[in-house]
Tab-separated table of C-alpha atoms in Angstrom:
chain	number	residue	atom	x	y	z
A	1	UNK	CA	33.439	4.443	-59.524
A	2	UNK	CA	30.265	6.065	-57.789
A	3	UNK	CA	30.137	9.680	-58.251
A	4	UNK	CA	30.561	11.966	-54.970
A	5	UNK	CA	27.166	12.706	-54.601
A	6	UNK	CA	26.006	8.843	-54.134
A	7	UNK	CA	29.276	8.611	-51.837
A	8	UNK	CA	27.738	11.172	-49.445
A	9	UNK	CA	24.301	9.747	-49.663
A	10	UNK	CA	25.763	6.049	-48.708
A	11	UNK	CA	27.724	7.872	-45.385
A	12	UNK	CA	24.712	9.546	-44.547
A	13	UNK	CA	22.684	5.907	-44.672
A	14	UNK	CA	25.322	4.853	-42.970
A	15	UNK	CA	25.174	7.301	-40.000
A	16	UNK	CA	21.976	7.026	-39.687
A	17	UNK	CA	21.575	3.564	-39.159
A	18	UNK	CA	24.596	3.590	-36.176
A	19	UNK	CA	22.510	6.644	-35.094
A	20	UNK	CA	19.691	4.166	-34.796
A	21	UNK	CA	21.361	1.418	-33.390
A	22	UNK	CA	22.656	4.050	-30.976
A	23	UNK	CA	19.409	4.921	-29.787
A	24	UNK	CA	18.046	1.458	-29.759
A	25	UNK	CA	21.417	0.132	-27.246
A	26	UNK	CA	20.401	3.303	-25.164
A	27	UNK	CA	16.421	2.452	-24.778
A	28	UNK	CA	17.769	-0.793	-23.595
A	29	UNK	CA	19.990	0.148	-21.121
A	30	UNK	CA	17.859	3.213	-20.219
A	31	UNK	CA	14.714	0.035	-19.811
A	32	UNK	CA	17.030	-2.253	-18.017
A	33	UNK	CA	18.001	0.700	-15.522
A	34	UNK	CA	14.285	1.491	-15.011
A	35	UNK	CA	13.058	-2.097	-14.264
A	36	UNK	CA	16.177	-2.635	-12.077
A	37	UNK	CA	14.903	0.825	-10.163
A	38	UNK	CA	11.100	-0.665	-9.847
A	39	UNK	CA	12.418	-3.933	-8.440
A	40	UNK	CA	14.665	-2.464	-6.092
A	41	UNK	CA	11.858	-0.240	-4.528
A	42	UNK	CA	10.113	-3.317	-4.015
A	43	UNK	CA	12.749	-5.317	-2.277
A	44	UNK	CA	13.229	-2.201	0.081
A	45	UNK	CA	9.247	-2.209	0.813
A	46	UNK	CA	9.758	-6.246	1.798
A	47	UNK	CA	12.832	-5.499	3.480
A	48	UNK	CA	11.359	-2.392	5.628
A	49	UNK	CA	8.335	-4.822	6.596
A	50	UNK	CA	9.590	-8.031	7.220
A	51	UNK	CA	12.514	-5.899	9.631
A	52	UNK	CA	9.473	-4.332	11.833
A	53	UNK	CA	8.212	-7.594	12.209
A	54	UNK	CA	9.205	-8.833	15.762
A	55	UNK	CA	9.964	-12.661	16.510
A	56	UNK	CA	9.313	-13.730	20.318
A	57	UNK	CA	6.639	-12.735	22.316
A	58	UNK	CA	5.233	-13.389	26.060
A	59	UNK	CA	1.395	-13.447	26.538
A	60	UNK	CA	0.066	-12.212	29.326
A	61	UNK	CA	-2.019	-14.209	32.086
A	62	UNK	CA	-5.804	-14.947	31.337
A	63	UNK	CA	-5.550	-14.966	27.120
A	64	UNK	CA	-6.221	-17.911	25.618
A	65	UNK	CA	-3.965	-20.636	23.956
A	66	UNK	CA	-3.366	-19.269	21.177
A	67	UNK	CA	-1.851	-16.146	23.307
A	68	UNK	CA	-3.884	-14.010	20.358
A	69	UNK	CA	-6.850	-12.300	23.039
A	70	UNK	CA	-7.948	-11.820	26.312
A	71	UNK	CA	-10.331	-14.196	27.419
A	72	UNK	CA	-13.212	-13.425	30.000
A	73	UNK	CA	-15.792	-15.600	31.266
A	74	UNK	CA	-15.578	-19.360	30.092
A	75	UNK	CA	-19.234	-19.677	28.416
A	76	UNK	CA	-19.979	-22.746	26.191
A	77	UNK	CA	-20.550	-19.814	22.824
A	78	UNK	CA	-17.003	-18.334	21.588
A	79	UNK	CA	-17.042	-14.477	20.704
A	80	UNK	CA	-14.068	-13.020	19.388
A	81	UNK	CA	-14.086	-9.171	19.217
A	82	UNK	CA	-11.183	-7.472	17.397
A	83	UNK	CA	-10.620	-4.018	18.387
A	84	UNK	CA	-8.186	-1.381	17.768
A	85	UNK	CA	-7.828	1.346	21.188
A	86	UNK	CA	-7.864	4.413	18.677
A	87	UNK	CA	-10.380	3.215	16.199
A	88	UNK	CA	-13.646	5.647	16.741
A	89	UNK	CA	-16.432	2.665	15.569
A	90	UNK	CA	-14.797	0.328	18.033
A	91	UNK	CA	-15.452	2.926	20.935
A	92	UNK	CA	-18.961	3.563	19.636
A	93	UNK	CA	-19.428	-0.739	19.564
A	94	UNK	CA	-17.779	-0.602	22.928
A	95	UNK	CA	-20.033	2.027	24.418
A	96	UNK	CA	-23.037	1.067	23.237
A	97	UNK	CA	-22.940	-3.115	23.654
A	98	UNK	CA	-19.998	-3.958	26.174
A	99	UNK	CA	-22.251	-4.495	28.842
A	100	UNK	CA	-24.354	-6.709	27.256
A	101	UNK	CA	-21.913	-8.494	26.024
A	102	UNK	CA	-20.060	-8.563	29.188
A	103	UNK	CA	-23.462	-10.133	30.989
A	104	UNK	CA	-23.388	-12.818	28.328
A	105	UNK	CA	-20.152	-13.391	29.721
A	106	UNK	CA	-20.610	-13.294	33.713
A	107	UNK	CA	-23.748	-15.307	33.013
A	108	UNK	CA	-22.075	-18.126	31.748
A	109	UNK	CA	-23.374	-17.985	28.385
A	110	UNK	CA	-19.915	-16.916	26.404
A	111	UNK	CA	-16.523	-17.284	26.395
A	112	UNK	CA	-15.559	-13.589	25.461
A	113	UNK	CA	-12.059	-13.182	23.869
A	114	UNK	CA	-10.909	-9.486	22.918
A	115	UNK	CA	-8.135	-8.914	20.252
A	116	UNK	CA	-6.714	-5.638	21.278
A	117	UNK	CA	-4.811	-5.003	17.728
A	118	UNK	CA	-2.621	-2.391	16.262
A	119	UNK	CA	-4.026	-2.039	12.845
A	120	UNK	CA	-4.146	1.816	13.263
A	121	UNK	CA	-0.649	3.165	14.273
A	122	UNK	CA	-0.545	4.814	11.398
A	123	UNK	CA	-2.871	6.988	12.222
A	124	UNK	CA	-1.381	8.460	15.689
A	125	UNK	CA	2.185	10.450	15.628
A	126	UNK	CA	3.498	8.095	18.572
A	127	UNK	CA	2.000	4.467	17.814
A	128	UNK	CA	-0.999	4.770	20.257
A	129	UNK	CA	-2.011	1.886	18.884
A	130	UNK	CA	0.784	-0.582	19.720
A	131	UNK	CA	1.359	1.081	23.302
A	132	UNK	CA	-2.207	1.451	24.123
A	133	UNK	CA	-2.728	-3.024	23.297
A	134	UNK	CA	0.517	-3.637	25.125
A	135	UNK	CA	-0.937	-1.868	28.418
A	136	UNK	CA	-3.803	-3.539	28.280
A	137	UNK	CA	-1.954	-6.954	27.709
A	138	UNK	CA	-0.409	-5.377	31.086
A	139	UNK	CA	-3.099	-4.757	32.682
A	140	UNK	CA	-4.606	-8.443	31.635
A	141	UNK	CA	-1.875	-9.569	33.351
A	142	UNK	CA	-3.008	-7.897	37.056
A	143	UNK	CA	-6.375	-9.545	36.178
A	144	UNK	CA	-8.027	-5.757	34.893
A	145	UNK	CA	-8.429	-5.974	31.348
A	146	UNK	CA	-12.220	-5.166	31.431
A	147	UNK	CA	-11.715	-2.118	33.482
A	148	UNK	CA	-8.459	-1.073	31.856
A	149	UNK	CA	-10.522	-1.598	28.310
A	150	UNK	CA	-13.288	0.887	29.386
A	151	UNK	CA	-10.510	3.410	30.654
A	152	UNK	CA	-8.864	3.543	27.054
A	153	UNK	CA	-12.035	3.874	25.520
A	154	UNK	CA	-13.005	6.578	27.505
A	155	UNK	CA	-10.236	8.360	26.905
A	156	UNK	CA	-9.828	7.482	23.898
A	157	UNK	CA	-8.000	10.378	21.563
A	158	UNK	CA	-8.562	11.488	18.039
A	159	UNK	CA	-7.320	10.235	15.237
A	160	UNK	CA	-4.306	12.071	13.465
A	161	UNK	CA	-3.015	13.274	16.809
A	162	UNK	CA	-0.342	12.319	19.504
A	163	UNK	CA	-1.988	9.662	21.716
A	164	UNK	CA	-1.441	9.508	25.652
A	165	UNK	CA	1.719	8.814	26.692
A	166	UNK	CA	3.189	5.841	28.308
A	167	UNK	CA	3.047	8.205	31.366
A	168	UNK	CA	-0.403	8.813	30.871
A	169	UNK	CA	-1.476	5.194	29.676
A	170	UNK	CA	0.292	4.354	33.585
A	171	UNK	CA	-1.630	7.116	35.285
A	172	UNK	CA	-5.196	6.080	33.501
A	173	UNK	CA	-4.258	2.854	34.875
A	174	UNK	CA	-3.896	3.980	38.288
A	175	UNK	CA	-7.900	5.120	38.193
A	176	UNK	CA	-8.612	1.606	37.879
A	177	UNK	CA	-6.502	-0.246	40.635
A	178	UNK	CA	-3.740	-1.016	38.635
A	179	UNK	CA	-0.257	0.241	40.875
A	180	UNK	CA	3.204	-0.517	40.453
A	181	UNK	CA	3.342	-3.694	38.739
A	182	UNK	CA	1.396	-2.633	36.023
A	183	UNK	CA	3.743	0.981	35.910
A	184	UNK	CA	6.505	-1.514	35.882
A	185	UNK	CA	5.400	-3.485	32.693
A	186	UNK	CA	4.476	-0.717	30.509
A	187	UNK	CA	7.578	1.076	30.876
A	188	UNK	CA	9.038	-2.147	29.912
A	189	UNK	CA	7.329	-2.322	26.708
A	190	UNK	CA	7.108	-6.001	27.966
A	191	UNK	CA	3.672	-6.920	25.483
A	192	UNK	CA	4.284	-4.691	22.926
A	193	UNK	CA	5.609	-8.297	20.810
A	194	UNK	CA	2.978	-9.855	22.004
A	195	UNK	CA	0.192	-6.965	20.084
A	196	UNK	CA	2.226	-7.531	17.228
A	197	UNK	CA	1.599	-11.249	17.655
A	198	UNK	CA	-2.277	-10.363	18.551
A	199	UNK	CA	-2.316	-8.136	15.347
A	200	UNK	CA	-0.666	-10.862	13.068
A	201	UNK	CA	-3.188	-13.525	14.020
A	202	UNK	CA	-5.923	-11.284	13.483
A	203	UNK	CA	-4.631	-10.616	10.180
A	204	UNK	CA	-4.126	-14.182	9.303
A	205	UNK	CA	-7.765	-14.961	10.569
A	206	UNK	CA	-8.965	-12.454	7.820
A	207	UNK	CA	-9.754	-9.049	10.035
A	208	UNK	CA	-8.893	-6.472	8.195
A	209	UNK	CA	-10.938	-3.878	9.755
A	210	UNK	CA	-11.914	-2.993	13.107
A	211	UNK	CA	-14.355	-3.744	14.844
A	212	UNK	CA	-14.944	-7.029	14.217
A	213	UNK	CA	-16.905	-9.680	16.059
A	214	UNK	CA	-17.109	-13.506	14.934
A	215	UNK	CA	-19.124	-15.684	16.988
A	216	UNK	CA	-17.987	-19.289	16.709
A	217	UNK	CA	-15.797	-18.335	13.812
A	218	UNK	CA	-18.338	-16.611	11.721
A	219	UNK	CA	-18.533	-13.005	11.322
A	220	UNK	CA	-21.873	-11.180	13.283
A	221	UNK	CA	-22.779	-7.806	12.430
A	222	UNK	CA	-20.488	-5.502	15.396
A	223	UNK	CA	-24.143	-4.661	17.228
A	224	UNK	CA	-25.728	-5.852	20.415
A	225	UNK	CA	-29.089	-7.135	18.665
A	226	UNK	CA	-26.821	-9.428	16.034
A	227	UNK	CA	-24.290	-10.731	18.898
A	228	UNK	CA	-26.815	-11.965	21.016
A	229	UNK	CA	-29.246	-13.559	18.399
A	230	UNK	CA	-25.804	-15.538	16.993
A	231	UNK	CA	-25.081	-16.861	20.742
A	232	UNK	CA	-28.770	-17.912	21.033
A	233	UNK	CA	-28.278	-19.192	17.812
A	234	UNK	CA	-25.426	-21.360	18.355
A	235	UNK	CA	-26.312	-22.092	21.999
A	236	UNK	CA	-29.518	-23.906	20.914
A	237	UNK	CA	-27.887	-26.351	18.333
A	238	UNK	CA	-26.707	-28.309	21.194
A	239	UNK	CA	-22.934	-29.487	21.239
A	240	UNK	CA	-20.684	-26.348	20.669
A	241	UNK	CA	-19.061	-26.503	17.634
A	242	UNK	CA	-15.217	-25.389	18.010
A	243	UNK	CA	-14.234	-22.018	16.923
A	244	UNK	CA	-11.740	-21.578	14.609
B	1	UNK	CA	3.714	19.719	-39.634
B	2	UNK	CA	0.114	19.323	-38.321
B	3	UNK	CA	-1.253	21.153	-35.086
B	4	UNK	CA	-1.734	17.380	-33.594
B	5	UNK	CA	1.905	16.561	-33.963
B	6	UNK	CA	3.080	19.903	-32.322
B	7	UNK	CA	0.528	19.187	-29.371
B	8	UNK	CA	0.974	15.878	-28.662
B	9	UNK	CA	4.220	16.393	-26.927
B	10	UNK	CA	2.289	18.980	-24.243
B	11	UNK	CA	-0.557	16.568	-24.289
B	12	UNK	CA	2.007	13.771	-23.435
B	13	UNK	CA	3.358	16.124	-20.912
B	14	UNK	CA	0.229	16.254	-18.936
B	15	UNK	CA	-0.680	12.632	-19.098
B	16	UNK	CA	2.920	12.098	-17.883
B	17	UNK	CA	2.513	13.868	-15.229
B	18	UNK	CA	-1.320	13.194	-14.187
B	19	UNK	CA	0.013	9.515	-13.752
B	20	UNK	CA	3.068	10.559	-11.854
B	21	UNK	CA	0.885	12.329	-9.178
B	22	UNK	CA	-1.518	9.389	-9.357
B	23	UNK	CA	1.192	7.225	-8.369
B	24	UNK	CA	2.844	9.130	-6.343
B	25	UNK	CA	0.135	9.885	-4.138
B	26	UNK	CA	-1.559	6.478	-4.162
B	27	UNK	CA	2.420	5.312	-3.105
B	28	UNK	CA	2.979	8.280	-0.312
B	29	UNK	CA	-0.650	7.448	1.220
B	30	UNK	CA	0.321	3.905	2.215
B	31	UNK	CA	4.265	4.112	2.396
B	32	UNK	CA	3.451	4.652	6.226
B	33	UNK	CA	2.146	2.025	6.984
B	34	UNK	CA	3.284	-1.144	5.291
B	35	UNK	CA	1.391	-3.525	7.693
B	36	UNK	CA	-1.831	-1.647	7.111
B	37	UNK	CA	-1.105	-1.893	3.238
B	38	UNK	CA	-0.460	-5.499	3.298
B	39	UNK	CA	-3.879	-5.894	5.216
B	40	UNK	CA	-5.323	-4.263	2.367
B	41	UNK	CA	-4.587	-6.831	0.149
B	42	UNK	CA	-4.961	-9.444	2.232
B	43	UNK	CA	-8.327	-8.208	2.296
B	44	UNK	CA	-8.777	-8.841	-1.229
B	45	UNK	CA	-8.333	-12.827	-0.169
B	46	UNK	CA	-6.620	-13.422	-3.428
B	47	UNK	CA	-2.992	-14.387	-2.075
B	48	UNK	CA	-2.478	-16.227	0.857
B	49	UNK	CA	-1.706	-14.161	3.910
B	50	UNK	CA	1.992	-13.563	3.949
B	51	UNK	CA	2.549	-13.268	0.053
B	52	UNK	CA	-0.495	-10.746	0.988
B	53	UNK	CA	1.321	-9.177	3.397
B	54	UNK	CA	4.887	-8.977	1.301
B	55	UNK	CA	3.103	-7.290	-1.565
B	56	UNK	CA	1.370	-5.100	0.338
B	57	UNK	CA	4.377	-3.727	1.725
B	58	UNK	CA	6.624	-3.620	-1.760
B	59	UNK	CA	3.837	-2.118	-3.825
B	60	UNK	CA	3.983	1.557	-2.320
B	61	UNK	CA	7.419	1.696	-2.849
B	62	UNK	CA	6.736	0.443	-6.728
B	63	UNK	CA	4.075	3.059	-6.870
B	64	UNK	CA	6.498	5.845	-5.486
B	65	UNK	CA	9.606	4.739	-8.295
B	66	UNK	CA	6.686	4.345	-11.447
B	67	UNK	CA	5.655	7.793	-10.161
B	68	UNK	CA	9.219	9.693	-10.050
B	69	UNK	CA	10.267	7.727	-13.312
B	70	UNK	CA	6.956	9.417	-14.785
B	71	UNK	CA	7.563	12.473	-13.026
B	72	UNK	CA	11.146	13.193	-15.267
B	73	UNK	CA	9.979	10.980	-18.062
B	74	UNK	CA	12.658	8.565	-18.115
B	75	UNK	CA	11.206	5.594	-19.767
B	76	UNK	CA	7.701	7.034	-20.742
B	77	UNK	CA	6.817	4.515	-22.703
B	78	UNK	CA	8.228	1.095	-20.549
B	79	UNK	CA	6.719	2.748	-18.005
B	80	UNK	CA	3.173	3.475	-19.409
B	81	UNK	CA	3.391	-0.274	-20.184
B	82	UNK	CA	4.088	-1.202	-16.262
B	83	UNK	CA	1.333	1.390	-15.433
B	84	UNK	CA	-0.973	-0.405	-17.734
B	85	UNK	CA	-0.317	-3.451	-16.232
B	86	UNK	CA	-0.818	-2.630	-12.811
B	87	UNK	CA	-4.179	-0.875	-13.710
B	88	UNK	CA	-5.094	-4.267	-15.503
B	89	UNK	CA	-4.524	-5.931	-11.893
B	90	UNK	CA	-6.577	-3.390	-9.784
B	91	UNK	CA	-9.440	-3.551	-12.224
B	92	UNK	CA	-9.115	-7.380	-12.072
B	93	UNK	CA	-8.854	-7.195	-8.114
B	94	UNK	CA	-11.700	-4.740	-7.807
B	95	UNK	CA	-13.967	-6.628	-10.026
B	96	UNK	CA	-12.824	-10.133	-8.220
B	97	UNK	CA	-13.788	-8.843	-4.759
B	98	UNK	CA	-17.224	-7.635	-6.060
B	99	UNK	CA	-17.951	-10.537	-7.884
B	100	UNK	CA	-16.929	-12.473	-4.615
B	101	UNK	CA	-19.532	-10.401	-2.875
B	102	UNK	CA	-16.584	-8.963	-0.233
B	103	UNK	CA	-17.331	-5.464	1.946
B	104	UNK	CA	-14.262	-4.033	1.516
B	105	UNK	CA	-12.362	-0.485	1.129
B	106	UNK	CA	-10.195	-1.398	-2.337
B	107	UNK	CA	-7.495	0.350	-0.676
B	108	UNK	CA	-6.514	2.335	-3.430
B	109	UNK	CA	-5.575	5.459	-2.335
B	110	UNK	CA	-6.040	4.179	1.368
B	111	UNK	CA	-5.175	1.449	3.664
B	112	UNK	CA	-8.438	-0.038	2.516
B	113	UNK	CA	-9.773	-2.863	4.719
B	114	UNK	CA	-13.080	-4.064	5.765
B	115	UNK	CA	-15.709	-1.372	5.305
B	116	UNK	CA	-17.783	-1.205	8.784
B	117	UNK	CA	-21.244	-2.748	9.238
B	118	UNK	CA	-23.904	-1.274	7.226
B	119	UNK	CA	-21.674	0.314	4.697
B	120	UNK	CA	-22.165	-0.460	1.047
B	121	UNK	CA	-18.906	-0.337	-0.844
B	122	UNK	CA	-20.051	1.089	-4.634
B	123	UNK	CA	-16.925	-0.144	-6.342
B	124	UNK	CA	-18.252	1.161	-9.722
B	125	UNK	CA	-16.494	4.814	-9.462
B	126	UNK	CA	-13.203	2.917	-8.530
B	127	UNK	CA	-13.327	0.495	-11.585
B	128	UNK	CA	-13.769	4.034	-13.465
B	129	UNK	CA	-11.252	5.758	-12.017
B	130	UNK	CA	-8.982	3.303	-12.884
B	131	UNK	CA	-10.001	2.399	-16.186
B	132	UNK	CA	-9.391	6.343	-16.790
B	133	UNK	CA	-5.723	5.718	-15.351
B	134	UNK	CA	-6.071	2.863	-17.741
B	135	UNK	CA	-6.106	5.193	-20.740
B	136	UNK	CA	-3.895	7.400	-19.517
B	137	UNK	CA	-1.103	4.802	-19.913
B	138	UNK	CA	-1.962	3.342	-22.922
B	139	UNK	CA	-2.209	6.971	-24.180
B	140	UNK	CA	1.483	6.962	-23.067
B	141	UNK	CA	2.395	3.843	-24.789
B	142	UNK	CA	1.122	4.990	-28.090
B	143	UNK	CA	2.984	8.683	-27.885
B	144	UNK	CA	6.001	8.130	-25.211
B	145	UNK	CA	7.600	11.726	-26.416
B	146	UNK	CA	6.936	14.346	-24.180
B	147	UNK	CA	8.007	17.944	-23.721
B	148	UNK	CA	10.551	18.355	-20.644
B	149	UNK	CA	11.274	15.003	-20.334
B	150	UNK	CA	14.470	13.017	-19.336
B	151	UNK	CA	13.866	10.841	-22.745
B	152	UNK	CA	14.042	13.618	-24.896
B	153	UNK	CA	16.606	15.161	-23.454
B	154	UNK	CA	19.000	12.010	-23.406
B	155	UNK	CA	18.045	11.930	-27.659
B	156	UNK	CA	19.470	15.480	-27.896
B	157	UNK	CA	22.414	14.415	-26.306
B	158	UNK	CA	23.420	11.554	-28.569
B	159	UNK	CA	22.318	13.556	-31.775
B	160	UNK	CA	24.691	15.425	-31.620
B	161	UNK	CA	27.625	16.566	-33.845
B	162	UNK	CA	30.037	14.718	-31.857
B	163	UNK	CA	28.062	11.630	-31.800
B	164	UNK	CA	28.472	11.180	-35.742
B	165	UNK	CA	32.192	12.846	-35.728
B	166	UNK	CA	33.357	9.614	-34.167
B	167	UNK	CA	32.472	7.585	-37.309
B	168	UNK	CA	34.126	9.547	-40.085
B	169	UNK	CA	37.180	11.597	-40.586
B	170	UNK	CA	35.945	15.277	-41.826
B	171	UNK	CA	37.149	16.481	-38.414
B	172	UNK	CA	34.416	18.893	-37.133
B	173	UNK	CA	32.644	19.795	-40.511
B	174	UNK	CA	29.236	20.702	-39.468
B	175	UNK	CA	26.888	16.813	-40.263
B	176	UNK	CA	24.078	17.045	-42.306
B	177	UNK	CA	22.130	14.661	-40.263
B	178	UNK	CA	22.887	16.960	-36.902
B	179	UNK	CA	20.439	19.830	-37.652
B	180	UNK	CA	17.553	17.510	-39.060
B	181	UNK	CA	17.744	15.226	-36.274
B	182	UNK	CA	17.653	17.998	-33.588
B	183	UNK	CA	14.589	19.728	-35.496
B	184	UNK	CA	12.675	16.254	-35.395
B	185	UNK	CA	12.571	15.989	-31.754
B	186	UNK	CA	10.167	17.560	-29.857
């Protein structure tokens, strides 16, 4: 027979260790919970994204196969521009080079297509972005993309605040010829799938910033200077190689 | 006891909660935009485009749970693990890109992207920064116990009386182990 004192000593051991094994059971469940938590958040970020992603889309007259740009002029030299309505650098690039880049164009010498994509709606309270592409996919579809493009640009609003309206987006277009047809289709929303099928290609081809410019498929500095040297450039090594 | 092992609860504290924030923010900053995050990595041109974009849009909400499960301390130290981990992948990222020789934002606390002609990216303050985040959660693995946390206040709750009275018969006579086990935690 153990005396009373070893007695209380074995209990205590005793407690202790099913206090231990209580704590242990409870870090487990407590880690399981947490993981579970973690995993869940990320399902609900998939979830949220691949909802907002739209399936069918129309493209609007004069953009090219692909139904990813708006194409002007039908020169042997491919330029792709991707630009983003709201983004300040892409108004700079567009004040400063689009006519020269538009004479490469009317003179034969390019095949400009323009990427109008949404990458910044996160950074206007009403999706200026989006709307602001989808009008102009309207307005490519009257045949007054160009003029439309230099509209938006020059009205272009800051970042961080409400853009123009789809009122307003309808009314710019009236200073450029573009009437009821063009009213019709923005208050349809009837290209805002097809931006978010122009901002998914653009995406897939590797833009992730705006403005950018690749001529034939490669990447040229966004600048007058660089855009024209890369046409001579790849209008001088005689067959056109095909953009990607 | 020595003045280290009263402090390092506090100290835990504020490492706790500098990550939270750091989460939490980085999380908030993108949660906005999922597209725009997804472009971010995609920009990395480590994962093919849609696994880039699926990421992209899961990992602010990651960021925003790691940062509340920080924020009450529920966790600490699983979660200074996952921390560590996910610092281990941005350094790796960051470091991949530069090596690559790619122009980008690392999208950190941003929607990151392509920087714009004629800007240099110096990627050496972000591979810093997040080796300091680094420590921070290894600091966090080593001492999980913090003051005010969810942890520690769960451990009270199961030290108590009532938790040993279960496994004997003394009906309600006070346990030795009670008192010492409440005095050990912080």
């Amino acid at each position: 027979m153990s005396s009373r004192k070893d007695q209380n000593a074995a209990a205590r051991l005793v407690r202790e260790q099913i206090a231990a094994e209580k704590r242990r059971k409870r870090t487990l469940y407590i880690s399981i919970a947490a993981v579970s938590a973690l995993v869940i958040a990320g399902l609900i970020g998939w979830g949220v994204y691949a909802s907002s992603k739209s399936g069918e889309f129309t493209a609007p007259r004069n953009t090219n196969s692909a139904g990813s740009g708006v194409v002007t002029g039908s020169g042997p030299v491919t330029v792709d521009e991707y630009v983003d309505f709201l983004c300040p650098h892409c108004k700079a690039f567009h004040d400063d080079y689009a006519a020269q880049i538009k004479q490469l164009a009317d003179t034969g010498k390019i095949t400009l297509v323009t990427h109008p994509v949404a990458y910044l709606d996160g950074a206007s309270t009403n999706q200026y972005s989006t709307r602001s592409s989808a009008a102009a996919g309207c307005a490519a579809d009257e045949g007054r993309f160009t003029e439309y493009a230099d509209a938006l640009f020059a009205a272009q609003p800051a970042e961080g605040t409400a853009g123009p309206s789809d009122d307003d987006l309808i009314a710019l277009g009236k200073t450029v010829g573009l009437g009821d047809p063009f009213a019709q289709c923005v208050k349809d929303k009837k290209f805002v799938n097809w931006t978010d099928h122009v901002t998914t290609e653009a995406g897939k081809a590797g833009v992730s910033g705006t403005p950018t410019v690749l001529v034939n498929g490669k990447p040229v500095q966004a600048t007058g200077p660089a855009i024209a040297a890369a046409v001579a450039a790849a209008s001088g090594t005689g067959p056109t190689p095909t953009a990607s | 006891m020595s003045s280290w092992h009263r402090a390092q609860p506090w100290v835990s504290l504020v490492v706790r909660l500098a990550l939270a924030g750091v989460f939490l923010t980085a999380g908030l900053l993108k949660v906005g935009d999922l597209a725009a995050s997804g472009r971010a990595v995609n920009a990395y041109q480590i994962l093919p485009y849609d696994a880039a974009m699926i990421f992209g849009a899961a990992q602010p909400f990651v960021e925003i749970a790691l940062g509340l499960l920080l924020l009450v301390g529920l966790a600490t130290r699983l979660a200074g693990w996952i921390s560590a981990v996910m610092m281990v992948a941005f350094i790796a990222g960051i470091s991949s890109a530069w090596a690559r020789g790619l122009n980008i934002d690392c999208g950190c606390f941003s929607k990151g992207g392509v920087l714009p002609p004629g800007v240099t990216p110096n990627y050496v303050p972000e591979l810093l920064r997040d080796a300091a985040f680094l420590a921070m959660a290894v600091f966090l693995i080593i001492y999980p116990l913090s003051r005010f946390s969810l942890d520690a206040r769960l451990d009270q709750l199961s030290t108590t009386d009532e938790a040993f009275e279960e496994y004997d018969d003394d009906n309600g006579e006070d346990e030795p182990a009670a008192p010492a086990a409440r005095q050990r935690r912080p």
